[in-house]
């Protein structure tokens, strides 16, 4: 196993999952859930998200072949998507918190999908599995590490939000968004380079 590549992929996936930015949303959606059940519901949604992401990772090549997608198109689309997500992290709209109000016990939507297993996370996993299909175990390990870090932060979100406050949470989310902008730009440039080389 190439641990440096695993660590780089895990950090990228962790930033895209954005647990710090999702903390207030998770707490708002689960505010009407009984406090004794809140941890169980959160753990269930996180497990569902993990299985969905693992499914896309291991079925990535089949999906891309079936849809007839090229590596360069996936790079470009993933870069654009990641760029939009990162801009939303840096410049959040005022409506987002209100839009996340759901039923008392949310199932799959919106916590598992799209907050954790979102389109940008799926795009990166498809990109990893298609570019280096012989290293699926490495990418699965990276996903598991990112998921464990995300799960740890979200399950302890109540005390953490009290500790860092809403301003601290917003500042950290914007910092993560800035890092994602750089990653998205590099992904987009890689896609354009591969496309030009294929002409």
PDB file of C-alpha atoms in Angstrom:
ATOM      1  CA  UNK A   1       0.000   0.000   0.000  1.00  0.00           C
ATOM      2  CA  UNK A   2       1.204   3.489  -0.927  1.00  0.00           C
ATOM      3  CA  UNK A   3       0.419   5.335   2.287  1.00  0.00           C
ATOM      4  CA  UNK A   4       1.365   8.777   0.960  1.00  0.00           C
ATOM      5  CA  UNK A   5      -1.169   8.425  -1.881  1.00  0.00           C
ATOM      6  CA  UNK A   6      -3.745   7.023   0.553  1.00  0.00           C
ATOM      7  CA  UNK A   7      -3.202   9.987   2.913  1.00  0.00           C
ATOM      8  CA  UNK A   8      -3.537  12.500   0.055  1.00  0.00           C
ATOM      9  CA  UNK A   9      -6.761  10.857  -1.188  1.00  0.00           C
ATOM     10  CA  UNK A  10      -8.130  10.632   2.374  1.00  0.00           C
ATOM     11  CA  UNK A  11      -7.500  14.346   3.022  1.00  0.00           C
ATOM     12  CA  UNK A  12      -9.185  15.261  -0.279  1.00  0.00           C
ATOM     13  CA  UNK A  13     -12.235  13.117   0.508  1.00  0.00           C
ATOM     14  CA  UNK A  14     -12.388  14.496   4.061  1.00  0.00           C
ATOM     15  CA  UNK A  15     -12.375  18.075   2.772  1.00  0.00           C
ATOM     16  CA  UNK A  16     -15.120  17.281   0.246  1.00  0.00           C
ATOM     17  CA  UNK A  17     -17.289  15.580   2.895  1.00  0.00           C
ATOM     18  CA  UNK A  18     -16.943  18.862   4.843  1.00  0.00           C
ATOM     19  CA  UNK A  19     -17.838  17.652   8.366  1.00  0.00           C
ATOM     20  CA  UNK A  20     -17.172  21.081   9.908  1.00  0.00           C
ATOM     21  CA  UNK A  21     -19.579  22.748   7.495  1.00  0.00           C
ATOM     22  CA  UNK A  22     -22.133  19.959   7.918  1.00  0.00           C
ATOM     23  CA  UNK A  23     -22.133  20.101  11.727  1.00  0.00           C
ATOM     24  CA  UNK A  24     -24.740  22.894  11.992  1.00  0.00           C
ATOM     25  CA  UNK A  25     -26.890  21.256   9.291  1.00  0.00           C
ATOM     26  CA  UNK A  26     -26.810  17.857  11.029  1.00  0.00           C
ATOM     27  CA  UNK A  27     -27.762  19.464  14.329  1.00  0.00           C
ATOM     28  CA  UNK A  28     -30.563  21.495  12.712  1.00  0.00           C
ATOM     29  CA  UNK A  29     -32.036  18.479  10.890  1.00  0.00           C
ATOM     30  CA  UNK A  30     -31.860  16.324  14.023  1.00  0.00           C
ATOM     31  CA  UNK A  31     -33.075  19.021  16.408  1.00  0.00           C
ATOM     32  CA  UNK A  32     -36.546  17.454  16.637  1.00  0.00           C
ATOM     33  CA  UNK A  33     -35.159  13.935  17.183  1.00  0.00           C
ATOM     34  CA  UNK A  34     -35.052  12.654  20.759  1.00  0.00           C
ATOM     35  CA  UNK A  35     -31.504  13.278  22.137  1.00  0.00           C
ATOM     36  CA  UNK A  36     -31.182   9.608  23.126  1.00  0.00           C
ATOM     37  CA  UNK A  37     -31.868   8.529  19.514  1.00  0.00           C
ATOM     38  CA  UNK A  38     -29.891  11.305  17.822  1.00  0.00           C
ATOM     39  CA  UNK A  39     -26.534   9.489  17.914  1.00  0.00           C
ATOM     40  CA  UNK A  40     -28.113   6.280  16.557  1.00  0.00           C
ATOM     41  CA  UNK A  41     -29.813   8.125  13.690  1.00  0.00           C
ATOM     42  CA  UNK A  42     -26.591   9.971  12.849  1.00  0.00           C
ATOM     43  CA  UNK A  43     -24.551   6.732  12.921  1.00  0.00           C
ATOM     44  CA  UNK A  44     -27.121   5.011  10.693  1.00  0.00           C
ATOM     45  CA  UNK A  45     -27.003   7.799   8.106  1.00  0.00           C
ATOM     46  CA  UNK A  46     -23.197   7.824   8.121  1.00  0.00           C
ATOM     47  CA  UNK A  47     -23.096   4.039   7.580  1.00  0.00           C
ATOM     48  CA  UNK A  48     -25.549   4.325   4.682  1.00  0.00           C
ATOM     49  CA  UNK A  49     -23.347   7.032   3.138  1.00  0.00           C
ATOM     50  CA  UNK A  50     -20.263   4.793   3.509  1.00  0.00           C
ATOM     51  CA  UNK A  51     -21.936   1.854   1.737  1.00  0.00           C
ATOM     52  CA  UNK A  52     -23.137   4.124  -1.078  1.00  0.00           C
ATOM     53  CA  UNK A  53     -19.633   5.541  -1.564  1.00  0.00           C
ATOM     54  CA  UNK A  54     -18.019   2.084  -1.464  1.00  0.00           C
ATOM     55  CA  UNK A  55     -20.517   0.933  -4.094  1.00  0.00           C
ATOM     56  CA  UNK A  56     -19.520   3.773  -6.424  1.00  0.00           C
ATOM     57  CA  UNK A  57     -15.829   3.136  -5.766  1.00  0.00           C
ATOM     58  CA  UNK A  58     -15.932  -0.563  -6.650  1.00  0.00           C
ATOM     59  CA  UNK A  59     -18.473  -0.197  -9.480  1.00  0.00           C
ATOM     60  CA  UNK A  60     -16.802   2.914 -10.919  1.00  0.00           C
ATOM     61  CA  UNK A  61     -15.334   1.300 -14.030  1.00  0.00           C
ATOM     62  CA  UNK A  62     -18.591  -0.489 -14.840  1.00  0.00           C
ATOM     63  CA  UNK A  63     -20.544   2.765 -14.520  1.00  0.00           C
ATOM     64  CA  UNK A  64     -18.098   4.721 -16.685  1.00  0.00           C
ATOM     65  CA  UNK A  65     -18.002   2.009 -19.365  1.00  0.00           C
ATOM     66  CA  UNK A  66     -21.785   1.735 -19.414  1.00  0.00           C
ATOM     67  CA  UNK A  67     -22.201   5.515 -19.772  1.00  0.00           C
ATOM     68  CA  UNK A  68     -19.322   5.807 -22.263  1.00  0.00           C
ATOM     69  CA  UNK A  69     -17.477   8.442 -20.226  1.00  0.00           C
ATOM     70  CA  UNK A  70     -13.795   9.255 -20.739  1.00  0.00           C
ATOM     71  CA  UNK A  71     -11.177   9.997 -18.097  1.00  0.00           C
ATOM     72  CA  UNK A  72     -10.772  13.609 -19.264  1.00  0.00           C
ATOM     73  CA  UNK A  73     -14.527  14.314 -19.146  1.00  0.00           C
ATOM     74  CA  UNK A  74     -14.687  12.941 -15.605  1.00  0.00           C
ATOM     75  CA  UNK A  75     -11.729  15.116 -14.588  1.00  0.00           C
ATOM     76  CA  UNK A  76     -13.294  18.252 -16.074  1.00  0.00           C
ATOM     77  CA  UNK A  77     -16.775  17.558 -14.673  1.00  0.00           C
ATOM     78  CA  UNK A  78     -15.358  16.663 -11.254  1.00  0.00           C
ATOM     79  CA  UNK A  79     -13.232  19.826 -11.223  1.00  0.00           C
ATOM     80  CA  UNK A  80     -16.193  22.058 -12.107  1.00  0.00           C
ATOM     81  CA  UNK A  81     -18.409  20.361  -9.529  1.00  0.00           C
ATOM     82  CA  UNK A  82     -15.733  20.586  -6.855  1.00  0.00           C
ATOM     83  CA  UNK A  83     -15.182  24.253  -7.699  1.00  0.00           C
ATOM     84  CA  UNK A  84     -18.901  25.025  -7.253  1.00  0.00           C
ATOM     85  CA  UNK A  85     -19.010  23.121  -3.943  1.00  0.00           C
ATOM     86  CA  UNK A  86     -15.920  24.965  -2.676  1.00  0.00           C
ATOM     87  CA  UNK A  87     -17.407  28.347  -3.646  1.00  0.00           C
ATOM     88  CA  UNK A  88     -20.545  27.492  -1.676  1.00  0.00           C
ATOM     89  CA  UNK A  89     -18.327  26.672   1.304  1.00  0.00           C
ATOM     90  CA  UNK A  90     -16.521  30.018   1.040  1.00  0.00           C
ATOM     91  CA  UNK A  91     -19.659  32.071   0.244  1.00  0.00           C
ATOM     92  CA  UNK A  92     -22.625  30.238   1.848  1.00  0.00           C
ATOM     93  CA  UNK A  93     -26.101  31.491   0.974  1.00  0.00           C
ATOM     94  CA  UNK A  94     -28.427  32.651   3.715  1.00  0.00           C
ATOM     95  CA  UNK A  95     -31.143  30.182   2.644  1.00  0.00           C
ATOM     96  CA  UNK A  96     -29.164  26.964   3.079  1.00  0.00           C
ATOM     97  CA  UNK A  97     -29.814  26.508   6.800  1.00  0.00           C
ATOM     98  CA  UNK A  98     -33.542  26.962   6.361  1.00  0.00           C
ATOM     99  CA  UNK A  99     -33.700  24.646   3.361  1.00  0.00           C
ATOM    100  CA  UNK A 100     -32.421  21.707   5.385  1.00  0.00           C
ATOM    101  CA  UNK A 101     -35.413  21.441   7.678  1.00  0.00           C
ATOM    102  CA  UNK A 102     -36.768  17.904   7.336  1.00  0.00           C
ATOM    103  CA  UNK A 103     -38.974  15.407   9.080  1.00  0.00           C
ATOM    104  CA  UNK A 104     -38.313  14.224  12.627  1.00  0.00           C
ATOM    105  CA  UNK A 105     -36.345  11.117  11.562  1.00  0.00           C
ATOM    106  CA  UNK A 106     -34.568  11.731   8.253  1.00  0.00           C
ATOM    107  CA  UNK A 107     -33.772   8.587   6.259  1.00  0.00           C
ATOM    108  CA  UNK A 108     -30.974   8.736   3.655  1.00  0.00           C
ATOM    109  CA  UNK A 109     -31.951  12.269   2.512  1.00  0.00           C
ATOM    110  CA  UNK A 110     -30.497  14.788   3.296  1.00  0.00           C
ATOM    111  CA  UNK A 111     -27.865  13.523   5.761  1.00  0.00           C
ATOM    112  CA  UNK A 112     -26.450  10.444   3.990  1.00  0.00           C
ATOM    113  CA  UNK A 113     -27.154  11.858   0.508  1.00  0.00           C
ATOM    114  CA  UNK A 114     -26.164  14.508  -0.488  1.00  0.00           C
ATOM    115  CA  UNK A 115     -24.395  15.886   2.609  1.00  0.00           C
ATOM    116  CA  UNK A 116     -21.877  13.016   2.991  1.00  0.00           C
ATOM    117  CA  UNK A 117     -22.255  10.942  -0.188  1.00  0.00           C
ATOM    118  CA  UNK A 118     -22.622  13.976  -2.414  1.00  0.00           C
ATOM    119  CA  UNK A 119     -21.988  14.270  -6.158  1.00  0.00           C
ATOM    120  CA  UNK A 120     -18.502  15.723  -5.713  1.00  0.00           C
ATOM    121  CA  UNK A 121     -17.418  12.867  -3.400  1.00  0.00           C
ATOM    122  CA  UNK A 122     -18.829  10.322  -5.856  1.00  0.00           C
ATOM    123  CA  UNK A 123     -17.059  12.057  -8.775  1.00  0.00           C
ATOM    124  CA  UNK A 124     -13.687  11.871  -7.006  1.00  0.00           C
ATOM    125  CA  UNK A 125     -14.203   8.182  -6.183  1.00  0.00           C
ATOM    126  CA  UNK A 126     -15.144   7.436  -9.804  1.00  0.00           C
ATOM    127  CA  UNK A 127     -12.025   9.290 -10.900  1.00  0.00           C
ATOM    128  CA  UNK A 128      -9.789   7.311  -8.536  1.00  0.00           C
ATOM    129  CA  UNK A 129     -11.280   3.952  -9.474  1.00  0.00           C
ATOM    130  CA  UNK A 130     -11.081   4.628 -13.225  1.00  0.00           C
ATOM    131  CA  UNK A 131      -7.583   6.148 -13.277  1.00  0.00           C
ATOM    132  CA  UNK A 132      -5.960   3.413 -11.165  1.00  0.00           C
ATOM    133  CA  UNK A 133      -8.318   0.415 -10.954  1.00  0.00           C
ATOM    134  CA  UNK A 134      -5.536  -1.845  -9.640  1.00  0.00           C
ATOM    135  CA  UNK A 135      -5.400   0.210  -6.423  1.00  0.00           C
ATOM    136  CA  UNK A 136      -9.019  -0.076  -5.314  1.00  0.00           C
ATOM    137  CA  UNK A 137      -7.985  -1.344  -1.864  1.00  0.00           C
ATOM    138  CA  UNK A 138      -5.830   1.770  -1.397  1.00  0.00           C
ATOM    139  CA  UNK A 139      -8.726   4.023  -2.337  1.00  0.00           C
ATOM    140  CA  UNK A 140     -11.082   2.043  -0.097  1.00  0.00           C
ATOM    141  CA  UNK A 141      -8.657   2.587   2.791  1.00  0.00           C
ATOM    142  CA  UNK A 142      -8.512   6.326   1.993  1.00  0.00           C
ATOM    143  CA  UNK A 143     -12.319   6.481   1.943  1.00  0.00           C
ATOM    144  CA  UNK A 144     -12.532   4.618   5.244  1.00  0.00           C
ATOM    145  CA  UNK A 145     -10.020   6.973   6.899  1.00  0.00           C
ATOM    146  CA  UNK A 146     -11.863  10.070   5.636  1.00  0.00           C
ATOM    147  CA  UNK A 147     -15.202   8.572   6.728  1.00  0.00           C
ATOM    148  CA  UNK A 148     -13.872   7.740  10.207  1.00  0.00           C
ATOM    149  CA  UNK A 149     -12.573  11.287  10.692  1.00  0.00           C
ATOM    150  CA  UNK A 150     -15.876  12.717   9.420  1.00  0.00           C
ATOM    151  CA  UNK A 151     -17.886  10.372  11.658  1.00  0.00           C
ATOM    152  CA  UNK A 152     -15.808  11.271  14.710  1.00  0.00           C
ATOM    153  CA  UNK A 153     -16.340  15.000  14.154  1.00  0.00           C
ATOM    154  CA  UNK A 154     -20.061  14.728  13.413  1.00  0.00           C
ATOM    155  CA  UNK A 155     -20.814  12.432  16.360  1.00  0.00           C
ATOM    156  CA  UNK A 156     -19.093  14.930  18.669  1.00  0.00           C
ATOM    157  CA  UNK A 157     -20.605  17.932  16.869  1.00  0.00           C
ATOM    158  CA  UNK A 158     -22.655  19.145  19.846  1.00  0.00           C
ATOM    159  CA  UNK A 159     -19.701  19.836  22.206  1.00  0.00           C
ATOM    160  CA  UNK A 160     -17.478  20.952  19.287  1.00  0.00           C
ATOM    161  CA  UNK A 161     -19.978  23.574  18.114  1.00  0.00           C
ATOM    162  CA  UNK A 162     -20.179  24.944  21.649  1.00  0.00           C
ATOM    163  CA  UNK A 163     -16.374  25.036  21.843  1.00  0.00           C
ATOM    164  CA  UNK A 164     -15.557  26.754  18.527  1.00  0.00           C
ATOM    165  CA  UNK A 165     -18.830  28.641  18.120  1.00  0.00           C
ATOM    166  CA  UNK A 166     -20.630  29.475  14.887  1.00  0.00           C
ATOM    167  CA  UNK A 167     -17.956  31.974  13.782  1.00  0.00           C
ATOM    168  CA  UNK A 168     -15.173  29.448  14.304  1.00  0.00           C
ATOM    169  CA  UNK A 169     -17.137  26.835  12.372  1.00  0.00           C
ATOM    170  CA  UNK A 170     -17.672  29.245   9.454  1.00  0.00           C
ATOM    171  CA  UNK A 171     -13.998  30.236   9.446  1.00  0.00           C
ATOM    172  CA  UNK A 172     -12.836  26.603   9.329  1.00  0.00           C
ATOM    173  CA  UNK A 173     -15.339  25.786   6.588  1.00  0.00           C
ATOM    174  CA  UNK A 174     -14.074  28.679   4.464  1.00  0.00           C
ATOM    175  CA  UNK A 175     -10.488  27.557   4.988  1.00  0.00           C
ATOM    176  CA  UNK A 176     -11.448  24.063   3.781  1.00  0.00           C
ATOM    177  CA  UNK A 177     -13.237  25.678   0.845  1.00  0.00           C
ATOM    178  CA  UNK A 178     -10.072  27.535  -0.144  1.00  0.00           C
ATOM    179  CA  UNK A 179      -8.093  24.278  -0.181  1.00  0.00           C
ATOM    180  CA  UNK A 180     -10.827  22.649  -2.280  1.00  0.00           C
ATOM    181  CA  UNK A 181     -10.654  25.501  -4.819  1.00  0.00           C
ATOM    182  CA  UNK A 182      -6.981  24.641  -5.404  1.00  0.00           C
ATOM    183  CA  UNK A 183      -7.768  20.913  -5.724  1.00  0.00           C
ATOM    184  CA  UNK A 184     -10.653  21.632  -8.116  1.00  0.00           C
ATOM    185  CA  UNK A 185      -8.470  23.854 -10.305  1.00  0.00           C
ATOM    186  CA  UNK A 186      -5.796  21.152 -10.521  1.00  0.00           C
ATOM    187  CA  UNK A 187      -8.397  18.510 -11.393  1.00  0.00           C
ATOM    188  CA  UNK A 188      -9.826  20.764 -14.109  1.00  0.00           C
ATOM    189  CA  UNK A 189      -6.362  21.459 -15.556  1.00  0.00           C
ATOM    190  CA  UNK A 190      -5.574  17.728 -15.580  1.00  0.00           C
ATOM    191  CA  UNK A 191      -8.785  17.051 -17.486  1.00  0.00           C
ATOM    192  CA  UNK A 192      -8.063  19.754 -20.078  1.00  0.00           C
ATOM    193  CA  UNK A 193      -4.486  18.462 -20.522  1.00  0.00           C
ATOM    194  CA  UNK A 194      -5.689  14.858 -21.008  1.00  0.00           C
ATOM    195  CA  UNK A 195      -8.326  16.017 -23.486  1.00  0.00           C
ATOM    196  CA  UNK A 196      -5.790  18.000 -25.555  1.00  0.00           C
ATOM    197  CA  UNK A 197      -3.386  15.053 -25.558  1.00  0.00           C
ATOM    198  CA  UNK A 198      -6.128  12.738 -26.807  1.00  0.00           C
ATOM    199  CA  UNK A 199      -6.874  14.904 -29.868  1.00  0.00           C
TER     200      UNK A 199
END
